[in-house]
PDB file of C-alpha atoms and ligand atoms in Angstrom:
ATOM      1  CA  MET N  25     -22.941   9.517 -13.754  1.00 45.00           C
ATOM      2  CA  PRO N  26     -24.764  10.645 -10.617  1.00 60.00           C
ATOM      3  CA  SER N  27     -27.844  12.805 -10.916  1.00 70.00           C
ATOM      4  CA  SER N  28     -27.603  16.481 -10.094  1.00 78.00           C
ATOM      5  CA  ASP N  29     -29.578  15.691  -6.904  1.00 79.00           C
ATOM      6  CA  LEU N  30     -26.780  13.443  -5.760  1.00 82.00           C
ATOM      7  CA  LEU N  31     -24.207  16.133  -6.516  1.00 85.00           C
ATOM      8  CA  ARG N  32     -26.149  18.907  -4.813  1.00 84.00           C
ATOM      9  CA  GLY N  33     -27.403  16.671  -2.036  1.00 87.00           C
ATOM     10  CA  VAL N  34     -30.734  16.478  -0.204  1.00 84.00           C
ATOM     11  CA  GLY N  35     -31.695  16.499   3.474  1.00 86.00           C
ATOM     12  CA  MET N  36     -28.558  16.032   5.543  1.00 88.00           C
ATOM     13  CA  THR N  37     -26.418  16.675   2.449  1.00 88.00           C
ATOM     14  CA  SER N  38     -28.373  19.668   1.132  1.00 93.00           C
ATOM     15  CA  GLN N  39     -27.234  23.200   0.419  1.00 95.00           C
ATOM     16  CA  ARG N  40     -28.815  24.343   3.696  1.00 95.00           C
ATOM     17  CA  THR N  41     -26.710  21.841   5.624  1.00 96.00           C
ATOM     18  CA  ARG N  42     -23.563  23.019   3.836  1.00 97.00           C
ATOM     19  CA  ASP N  43     -24.421  26.636   4.592  1.00 97.00           C
ATOM     20  CA  ARG N  44     -24.850  25.788   8.266  1.00 97.00           C
ATOM     21  CA  MET N  45     -21.420  24.150   8.225  1.00 98.00           C
ATOM     22  CA  THR N  46     -19.707  27.195   6.740  1.00 98.00           C
ATOM     23  CA  GLY N  47     -21.619  29.411   9.179  1.00 98.00           C
ATOM     24  CA  ARG N  48     -20.077  27.414  12.050  1.00 98.00           C
ATOM     25  CA  LEU N  49     -16.649  27.608  10.430  1.00 98.00           C
ATOM     26  CA  ALA N  50     -16.945  31.394  10.232  1.00 98.00           C
ATOM     27  CA  ASP N  51     -18.039  31.483  13.904  1.00 98.00           C
ATOM     28  CA  HIS N  52     -14.947  29.461  14.773  1.00 96.00           C
ATOM     29  CA  GLY N  53     -12.561  31.885  13.163  1.00 96.00           C
ATOM     30  CA  VAL N  54     -12.326  30.925   9.489  1.00 97.00           C
ATOM     31  CA  ARG N  55     -12.052  34.356   7.906  1.00 96.00           C
ATOM     32  CA  ASP N  56     -11.199  33.782   4.271  1.00 98.00           C
ATOM     33  CA  ARG N  57     -14.373  34.228   2.217  1.00 98.00           C
ATOM     34  CA  ARG N  58     -12.898  32.289  -0.702  1.00 98.00           C
ATOM     35  CA  VAL N  59     -12.449  29.202   1.477  1.00 98.00           C
ATOM     36  CA  LEU N  60     -15.962  29.471   2.915  1.00 98.00           C
ATOM     37  CA  GLU N  61     -17.471  29.901  -0.540  1.00 98.00           C
ATOM     38  CA  VAL N  62     -15.716  26.849  -1.957  1.00 98.00           C
ATOM     39  CA  MET N  63     -16.667  24.705   1.044  1.00 98.00           C
ATOM     40  CA  ALA N  64     -20.284  25.894   0.861  1.00 98.00           C
ATOM     41  CA  HIS N  65     -20.374  24.839  -2.770  1.00 96.00           C
ATOM     42  CA  GLU N  66     -18.458  21.544  -2.955  1.00 97.00           C
ATOM     43  CA  PRO N  67     -20.139  18.200  -2.128  1.00 97.00           C
ATOM     44  CA  ARG N  68     -18.173  16.831   0.837  1.00 98.00           C
ATOM     45  CA  HIS N  69     -20.755  14.020   1.082  1.00 97.00           C
ATOM     46  CA  LEU N  70     -19.394  12.473  -2.132  1.00 97.00           C
ATOM     47  CA  PHE N  71     -16.055  11.831  -0.394  1.00 98.00           C
ATOM     48  CA  LEU N  72     -17.534   9.371   2.110  1.00 97.00           C
ATOM     49  CA  ASP N  73     -19.150   5.968   1.856  1.00 96.00           C
ATOM     50  CA  GLU N  74     -22.898   6.211   1.414  1.00 93.00           C
ATOM     51  CA  ALA N  75     -23.526   4.983   4.959  1.00 95.00           C
ATOM     52  CA  LEU N  76     -21.627   7.981   6.365  1.00 96.00           C
ATOM     53  CA  ALA N  77     -22.666  10.639   3.835  1.00 95.00           C
ATOM     54  CA  HIS N  78     -25.360  12.043   6.139  1.00 95.00           C
ATOM     55  CA  ARG N  79     -22.601  13.022   8.604  1.00 97.00           C
ATOM     56  CA  ALA N  80     -20.448  14.801   6.005  1.00 97.00           C
ATOM     57  CA  TYR N  81     -21.234  18.304   7.252  1.00 97.00           C
ATOM     58  CA  GLU N  82     -20.728  17.673  10.970  1.00 96.00           C
ATOM     59  CA  ASP N  83     -17.575  19.244  12.322  1.00 92.00           C
ATOM     60  CA  THR N  84     -15.842  15.943  12.854  1.00 96.00           C
ATOM     61  CA  SER N  85     -13.267  13.739  11.178  1.00 96.00           C
ATOM     62  CA  LEU N  86     -14.735  10.585   9.624  1.00 97.00           C
ATOM     63  CA  PRO N  87     -13.319   7.188   8.576  1.00 97.00           C
ATOM     64  CA  ILE N  88     -12.550   6.611   4.876  1.00 97.00           C
ATOM     65  CA  GLY N  89     -11.343   2.995   5.257  1.00 97.00           C
ATOM     66  CA  HIS N  90      -7.831   1.522   5.498  1.00 97.00           C
ATOM     67  CA  GLY N  91      -7.480   3.078   8.965  1.00 96.00           C
ATOM     68  CA  GLN N  92      -7.474   6.604   7.475  1.00 97.00           C
ATOM     69  CA  THR N  93      -9.711   9.606   8.111  1.00 97.00           C
ATOM     70  CA  LEU N  94     -11.189  12.556   6.266  1.00 97.00           C
ATOM     71  CA  SER N  95     -10.150  15.591   8.310  1.00 96.00           C
ATOM     72  CA  GLN N  96     -12.836  17.662  10.032  1.00 97.00           C
ATOM     73  CA  PRO N  97     -14.117  20.623   7.999  1.00 98.00           C
ATOM     74  CA  TRP N  98     -12.485  23.126  10.351  1.00 97.00           C
ATOM     75  CA  MET N  99      -9.069  21.560   9.775  1.00 98.00           C
ATOM     76  CA  VAL N 100      -9.554  21.532   5.995  1.00 98.00           C
ATOM     77  CA  ALA N 101     -10.562  25.194   6.086  1.00 98.00           C
ATOM     78  CA  ARG N 102      -7.605  26.165   8.263  1.00 97.00           C
ATOM     79  CA  MET N 103      -5.077  24.283   6.122  1.00 98.00           C
ATOM     80  CA  THR N 104      -6.565  25.800   2.980  1.00 98.00           C
ATOM     81  CA  GLU N 105      -6.324  29.303   4.455  1.00 98.00           C
ATOM     82  CA  LEU N 106      -2.679  28.712   5.296  1.00 98.00           C
ATOM     83  CA  VAL N 107      -1.934  27.492   1.777  1.00 98.00           C
ATOM     84  CA  ILE N 108      -3.684  30.259  -0.145  1.00 98.00           C
ATOM     85  CA  GLN N 109      -2.214  33.003   2.061  1.00 97.00           C
ATOM     86  CA  GLU N 110       0.948  32.297   0.111  1.00 98.00           C
ATOM     87  CA  ALA N 111      -0.820  32.953  -3.218  1.00 97.00           C
ATOM     88  CA  PRO N 112       0.868  29.850  -4.633  1.00 97.00           C
ATOM     89  CA  SER N 113       0.771  28.667  -8.232  1.00 96.00           C
ATOM     90  CA  ARG N 114       2.316  25.223  -7.710  1.00 98.00           C
ATOM     91  CA  VAL N 115       1.224  23.170  -4.702  1.00 98.00           C
ATOM     92  CA  LEU N 116       2.125  19.633  -3.621  1.00 99.00           C
ATOM     93  CA  GLU N 117      -0.141  17.761  -1.206  1.00 98.00           C
ATOM     94  CA  VAL N 118       1.034  14.602   0.560  1.00 98.00           C
ATOM     95  CA  GLY N 119      -1.885  12.381   1.632  1.00 98.00           C
ATOM     96  CA  THR N 120      -4.708  12.603  -0.942  1.00 98.00           C
ATOM     97  CA  GLY N 121      -6.928  10.349   1.203  1.00 98.00           C
ATOM     98  CA  SER N 122     -10.540  10.851   0.146  1.00 98.00           C
ATOM     99  CA  GLY N 123      -9.541  13.738  -2.112  1.00 98.00           C
ATOM    100  CA  TYR N 124     -11.740  16.317  -0.334  1.00 98.00           C
ATOM    101  CA  GLN N 125      -8.908  18.579   0.801  1.00 98.00           C
ATOM    102  CA  THR N 126      -7.463  18.156  -2.698  1.00 98.00           C
ATOM    103  CA  LEU N 127     -10.730  19.314  -4.277  1.00 98.00           C
ATOM    104  CA  VAL N 128     -11.059  22.373  -2.029  1.00 98.00           C
ATOM    105  CA  LEU N 129      -7.475  23.387  -2.754  1.00 98.00           C
ATOM    106  CA  SER N 130      -7.835  22.762  -6.465  1.00 98.00           C
ATOM    107  CA  ARG N 131     -10.498  25.460  -6.678  1.00 98.00           C
ATOM    108  CA  LEU N 132      -8.156  28.040  -5.157  1.00 98.00           C
ATOM    109  CA  VAL N 133      -4.689  27.373  -6.570  1.00 98.00           C
ATOM    110  CA  GLN N 134      -3.394  27.245 -10.101  1.00 97.00           C
ATOM    111  CA  GLU N 135      -2.034  23.709 -10.228  1.00 98.00           C
ATOM    112  CA  LEU N 136      -1.960  20.938  -7.658  1.00 98.00           C
ATOM    113  CA  TRP N 137      -0.028  17.686  -7.368  1.00 99.00           C
ATOM    114  CA  SER N 138      -1.201  15.167  -4.748  1.00 99.00           C
ATOM    115  CA  VAL N 139       0.402  11.908  -3.647  1.00 98.00           C
ATOM    116  CA  GLU N 140      -1.216   8.995  -1.783  1.00 98.00           C
ATOM    117  CA  ARG N 141       0.419   5.717  -0.640  1.00 98.00           C
ATOM    118  CA  ILE N 142      -2.739   3.511  -0.520  1.00 98.00           C
ATOM    119  CA  ASN N 143      -3.855   2.491  -3.996  1.00 98.00           C
ATOM    120  CA  ALA N 144      -7.554   2.001  -3.143  1.00 98.00           C
ATOM    121  CA  LEU N 145      -7.783   5.565  -1.763  1.00 98.00           C
ATOM    122  CA  HIS N 146      -5.730   6.991  -4.636  1.00 98.00           C
ATOM    123  CA  ARG N 147      -8.083   5.435  -7.211  1.00 98.00           C
ATOM    124  CA  ARG N 148     -11.329   6.475  -5.550  1.00 98.00           C
ATOM    125  CA  ALA N 149     -10.061  10.020  -5.070  1.00 98.00           C
ATOM    126  CA  GLY N 150      -9.199  10.096  -8.785  1.00 98.00           C
ATOM    127  CA  GLU N 151     -12.742   9.061  -9.739  1.00 98.00           C
ATOM    128  CA  ARG N 152     -14.282  11.749  -7.539  1.00 98.00           C
ATOM    129  CA  LEU N 153     -11.960  14.496  -8.731  1.00 98.00           C
ATOM    130  CA  ARG N 154     -12.613  13.626 -12.390  1.00 98.00           C
ATOM    131  CA  LEU N 155     -16.354  13.622 -11.763  1.00 97.00           C
ATOM    132  CA  LEU N 156     -16.077  17.077 -10.180  1.00 97.00           C
ATOM    133  CA  LYS N 157     -13.899  18.317 -13.050  1.00 97.00           C
ATOM    134  CA  ALA N 158     -10.865  19.196 -10.957  1.00 98.00           C
ATOM    135  CA  HIS N 159      -8.755  19.342 -14.083  1.00 97.00           C
ATOM    136  CA  ASN N 160      -5.798  21.115 -12.485  1.00 98.00           C
ATOM    137  CA  VAL N 161      -5.050  18.172 -10.170  1.00 98.00           C
ATOM    138  CA  HIS N 162      -2.389  15.535 -10.832  1.00 98.00           C
ATOM    139  CA  LEU N 163      -2.465  12.393  -8.698  1.00 98.00           C
ATOM    140  CA  ARG N 164       0.230   9.830  -8.071  1.00 98.00           C
ATOM    141  CA  LEU N 165       0.400   6.584  -6.108  1.00 98.00           C
ATOM    142  CA  ALA N 166       3.694   6.889  -4.221  1.00 98.00           C
ATOM    143  CA  ASP N 167       5.338   7.402  -0.865  1.00 98.00           C
ATOM    144  CA  GLY N 168       4.916  11.143  -0.534  1.00 98.00           C
ATOM    145  CA  GLY N 169       7.870  11.395   1.813  1.00 98.00           C
ATOM    146  CA  HIS N 170       9.913  11.554  -1.381  1.00 98.00           C
ATOM    147  CA  GLY N 171       7.768  14.329  -2.810  1.00 98.00           C
ATOM    148  CA  TRP N 172       7.341  14.636  -6.583  1.00 98.00           C
ATOM    149  CA  PRO N 173      10.866  15.549  -7.729  1.00 98.00           C
ATOM    150  CA  GLU N 174      10.038  15.855 -11.448  1.00 98.00           C
ATOM    151  CA  GLU N 175       7.559  18.643 -10.719  1.00 98.00           C
ATOM    152  CA  ALA N 176       9.587  20.556  -8.110  1.00 98.00           C
ATOM    153  CA  PRO N 177      10.027  23.294  -7.069  1.00 98.00           C
ATOM    154  CA  PHE N 178       6.728  23.965  -5.305  1.00 98.00           C
ATOM    155  CA  ASP N 179       5.497  27.203  -3.736  1.00 98.00           C
ATOM    156  CA  VAL N 180       3.699  25.279  -1.003  1.00 98.00           C
ATOM    157  CA  ILE N 181       3.919  21.672   0.184  1.00 98.00           C
ATOM    158  CA  LEU N 182       1.100  20.516   2.448  1.00 98.00           C
ATOM    159  CA  LEU N 183       1.111  17.277   4.452  1.00 98.00           C
ATOM    160  CA  THR N 184      -2.224  15.907   5.653  1.00 98.00           C
ATOM    161  CA  ALA N 185      -0.539  13.151   7.705  1.00 98.00           C
ATOM    162  CA  CYS N 186       1.687  13.705  10.722  1.00 98.00           C
ATOM    163  CA  ALA N 187       5.459  13.548  10.245  1.00 97.00           C
ATOM    164  CA  SER N 188       7.786  12.756  13.140  1.00 96.00           C
ATOM    165  CA  GLU N 189      10.538  14.783  11.513  1.00 96.00           C
ATOM    166  CA  LEU N 190      10.621  17.150   8.568  1.00 97.00           C
ATOM    167  CA  PRO N 191      11.202  15.025   5.438  1.00 96.00           C
ATOM    168  CA  ALA N 192      14.416  16.327   3.851  1.00 97.00           C
ATOM    169  CA  PRO N 193      13.314  15.570   0.249  1.00 98.00           C
ATOM    170  CA  LEU N 194      10.268  17.774   0.754  1.00 98.00           C
ATOM    171  CA  LEU N 195      12.319  20.679   2.090  1.00 98.00           C
ATOM    172  CA  ALA N 196      14.582  20.290  -0.932  1.00 97.00           C
ATOM    173  CA  GLN N 197      11.584  20.534  -3.277  1.00 98.00           C
ATOM    174  CA  LEU N 198      10.480  23.937  -1.958  1.00 98.00           C
ATOM    175  CA  GLY N 199      11.108  26.979  -4.125  1.00 97.00           C
ATOM    176  CA  GLU N 200      13.404  29.754  -2.848  1.00 95.00           C
ATOM    177  CA  GLU N 201      10.602  31.328  -0.774  1.00 96.00           C
ATOM    178  CA  GLY N 202       8.531  28.154  -0.485  1.00 98.00           C
ATOM    179  CA  VAL N 203       6.482  27.064   2.509  1.00 98.00           C
ATOM    180  CA  LEU N 204       5.938  23.596   3.983  1.00 98.00           C
ATOM    181  CA  ILE N 205       2.864  23.115   6.170  1.00 98.00           C
ATOM    182  CA  THR N 206       2.711  19.925   8.193  1.00 98.00           C
ATOM    183  CA  PRO N 207       1.545  18.363  11.416  1.00 98.00           C
ATOM    184  CA  LEU N 208       4.751  17.487  13.295  1.00 98.00           C
ATOM    185  CA  ALA N 209       4.841  15.066  16.238  1.00 98.00           C
ATOM    186  CA  GLN N 210       6.830  16.066  19.318  1.00 95.00           C
ATOM    187  CA  PRO N 211       8.607  13.604  21.619  1.00 92.00           C
ATOM    188  CA  ASP N 212       5.739  14.014  24.126  1.00 93.00           C
ATOM    189  CA  GLY N 213       3.346  12.710  21.448  1.00 91.00           C
ATOM    190  CA  ARG N 214       1.653  16.041  20.838  1.00 97.00           C
ATOM    191  CA  GLN N 215       1.244  17.152  17.246  1.00 98.00           C
ATOM    192  CA  TRP N 216       1.865  20.747  16.234  1.00 98.00           C
ATOM    193  CA  LEU N 217       0.739  22.196  12.962  1.00 98.00           C
ATOM    194  CA  THR N 218       4.048  23.607  11.783  1.00 98.00           C
ATOM    195  CA  ARG N 219       4.939  26.072   9.057  1.00 98.00           C
ATOM    196  CA  VAL N 220       8.445  26.008   7.644  1.00 98.00           C
ATOM    197  CA  ARG N 221       9.475  28.890   5.414  1.00 98.00           C
ATOM    198  CA  ARG N 222      12.453  28.581   3.123  1.00 98.00           C
ATOM    199  CA  ARG N 223      14.692  31.605   2.723  1.00 96.00           C
ATOM    200  CA  GLY N 224      17.293  30.511   0.213  1.00 90.00           C
ATOM    201  CA  ASP N 225      19.437  28.041   2.131  1.00 92.00           C
ATOM    202  CA  SER N 226      17.862  28.492   5.546  1.00 96.00           C
ATOM    203  CA  PHE N 227      14.533  27.324   6.949  1.00 97.00           C
ATOM    204  CA  GLU N 228      12.464  29.118   9.596  1.00 98.00           C
ATOM    205  CA  SER N 229      10.027  26.955  11.504  1.00 97.00           C
ATOM    206  CA  GLU N 230       6.951  28.165  13.366  1.00 98.00           C
ATOM    207  CA  ARG N 231       4.415  26.254  15.514  1.00 97.00           C
ATOM    208  CA  LEU N 232       0.818  27.264  14.848  1.00 97.00           C
ATOM    209  CA  GLU N 233      -1.534  25.084  16.918  1.00 95.00           C
ATOM    210  CA  THR N 234      -1.929  21.559  18.266  1.00 97.00           C
ATOM    211  CA  VAL N 235      -3.731  19.143  15.945  1.00 97.00           C
ATOM    212  CA  ARG N 236      -4.524  15.425  15.495  1.00 96.00           C
ATOM    213  CA  PHE N 237      -3.668  13.628  12.268  1.00 97.00           C
ATOM    214  CA  VAL N 238      -2.980  10.035  11.253  1.00 96.00           C
ATOM    215  CA  PRO N 239       0.758   9.306  10.914  1.00 97.00           C
ATOM    216  CA  LEU N 240       2.836   9.736   7.787  1.00 98.00           C
ATOM    217  CA  LEU N 241       3.889   6.178   6.881  1.00 98.00           C
ATOM    218  CA  GLU N 242       6.467   4.762   4.499  1.00 98.00           C
ATOM    219  CA  GLY N 243       6.012   2.619   1.403  1.00 98.00           C
ATOM    220  CA  VAL N 244       3.112   1.990  -0.988  1.00 98.00           C
ATOM    221  CA  ILE N 245       0.127  -0.358  -0.560  1.00 98.00           C
ATOM    222  CA  ARG N 246      -1.015  -1.653  -3.959  1.00 96.00           C
TER     223      ARG N 246
HETATM  224  N1  SAH W 309      -6.560  15.068   3.158  1.00 82.02           N
HETATM  225  C1  SAH W 309      -7.169  13.796   3.347  1.00 82.02           C
HETATM  226  C2  SAH W 309      -6.801  13.272   4.704  1.00 82.02           C
HETATM  227  C3  SAH W 309      -6.498  11.837   4.630  1.00 82.02           C
HETATM  228  S1  SAH W 309      -5.680  11.172   6.051  1.00 82.02           S
HETATM  229  C4  SAH W 309      -8.667  13.891   3.124  1.00 82.02           C
HETATM  230  O1  SAH W 309      -9.158  15.018   2.983  1.00 82.02           O
HETATM  231  O2  SAH W 309      -9.345  12.876   3.056  1.00 82.02           O
HETATM  232  C5  SAH W 309      -3.990  11.189   5.532  1.00 82.02           C
HETATM  233  C6  SAH W 309      -3.674  10.427   4.279  1.00 82.02           C
HETATM  234  O3  SAH W 309      -2.253  10.438   4.145  1.00 82.02           O
HETATM  235  C7  SAH W 309      -4.091   8.962   4.289  1.00 82.02           C
HETATM  236  O4  SAH W 309      -4.847   8.695   3.148  1.00 82.02           O
HETATM  237  C8  SAH W 309      -2.765   8.207   4.259  1.00 82.02           C
HETATM  238  O5  SAH W 309      -2.812   6.987   3.546  1.00 82.02           O
HETATM  239  C9  SAH W 309      -1.858   9.214   3.580  1.00 82.02           C
HETATM  240  N2  SAH W 309      -0.419   9.020   3.810  1.00 82.02           N
HETATM  241  C10 SAH W 309       0.224   8.700   4.954  1.00 82.02           C
HETATM  242  N3  SAH W 309       1.550   8.608   4.741  1.00 82.02           N
HETATM  243  C11 SAH W 309       1.758   8.885   3.421  1.00 82.02           C
HETATM  244  C12 SAH W 309       2.904   8.961   2.583  1.00 82.02           C
HETATM  245  N4  SAH W 309       4.144   8.728   3.042  1.00 82.02           N
HETATM  246  N5  SAH W 309       2.734   9.262   1.288  1.00 82.02           N
HETATM  247  C13 SAH W 309       1.497   9.510   0.774  1.00 82.02           C
HETATM  248  N6  SAH W 309       0.381   9.468   1.511  1.00 82.02           N
HETATM  249  C14 SAH W 309       0.491   9.156   2.822  1.00 82.02           C
END
């Protein structure tokens, strides 16, 4: 069990450093106070290897091993804003990764399911989320392209890896008015953060902004 100092952080991982990060996020257009409050409170440094922890509050993406990255704070804040705008009760995340985005979301939605395809990441994220008492999170090692059919329908499905086309199983697991938020690669290689809103049997798709995410891949690595 880490000491409270480790949880709260010191120096480059201190409360002051976190407050500076959320100050920058607000300057860069993050408006939702709830998101800023959660990110000012939660220890992002615990989601990185010790050697990188001192960089946790820089506005940059950082490696988490296995060729994957923890998204930059701005991206986490933006995605979280988009999710909670929908006032969802049931949310599915594809791409648990370090678990940081999962943690931030868990503080702001009722219940959260998150799927990761790399076992080592899935397990570490589970340890961190238990330590931080994110009791409303359910994790699964699986190819998230298939969603989590037993728990569908979801109000929001969020992908934190870039799809090259909209995964049909995920669209099918949206509720009647559900929303899918995902980076989507275009033929020219650019990635657009895309929001797809279900209206009964039809889907309306909207491009929000260009982004950079690691690709959504198939299969599970045990
Ligand atoms: N939200 C994460 C970002 C991790 S990067 C964080 O805050 O750390 C994207 C993650 O998506 C990686 O961990 C990658 O392994 C995972 N991923 C990619 N394709 C996947 C798939 N089909 N199913 C589940 N997870 C996937």
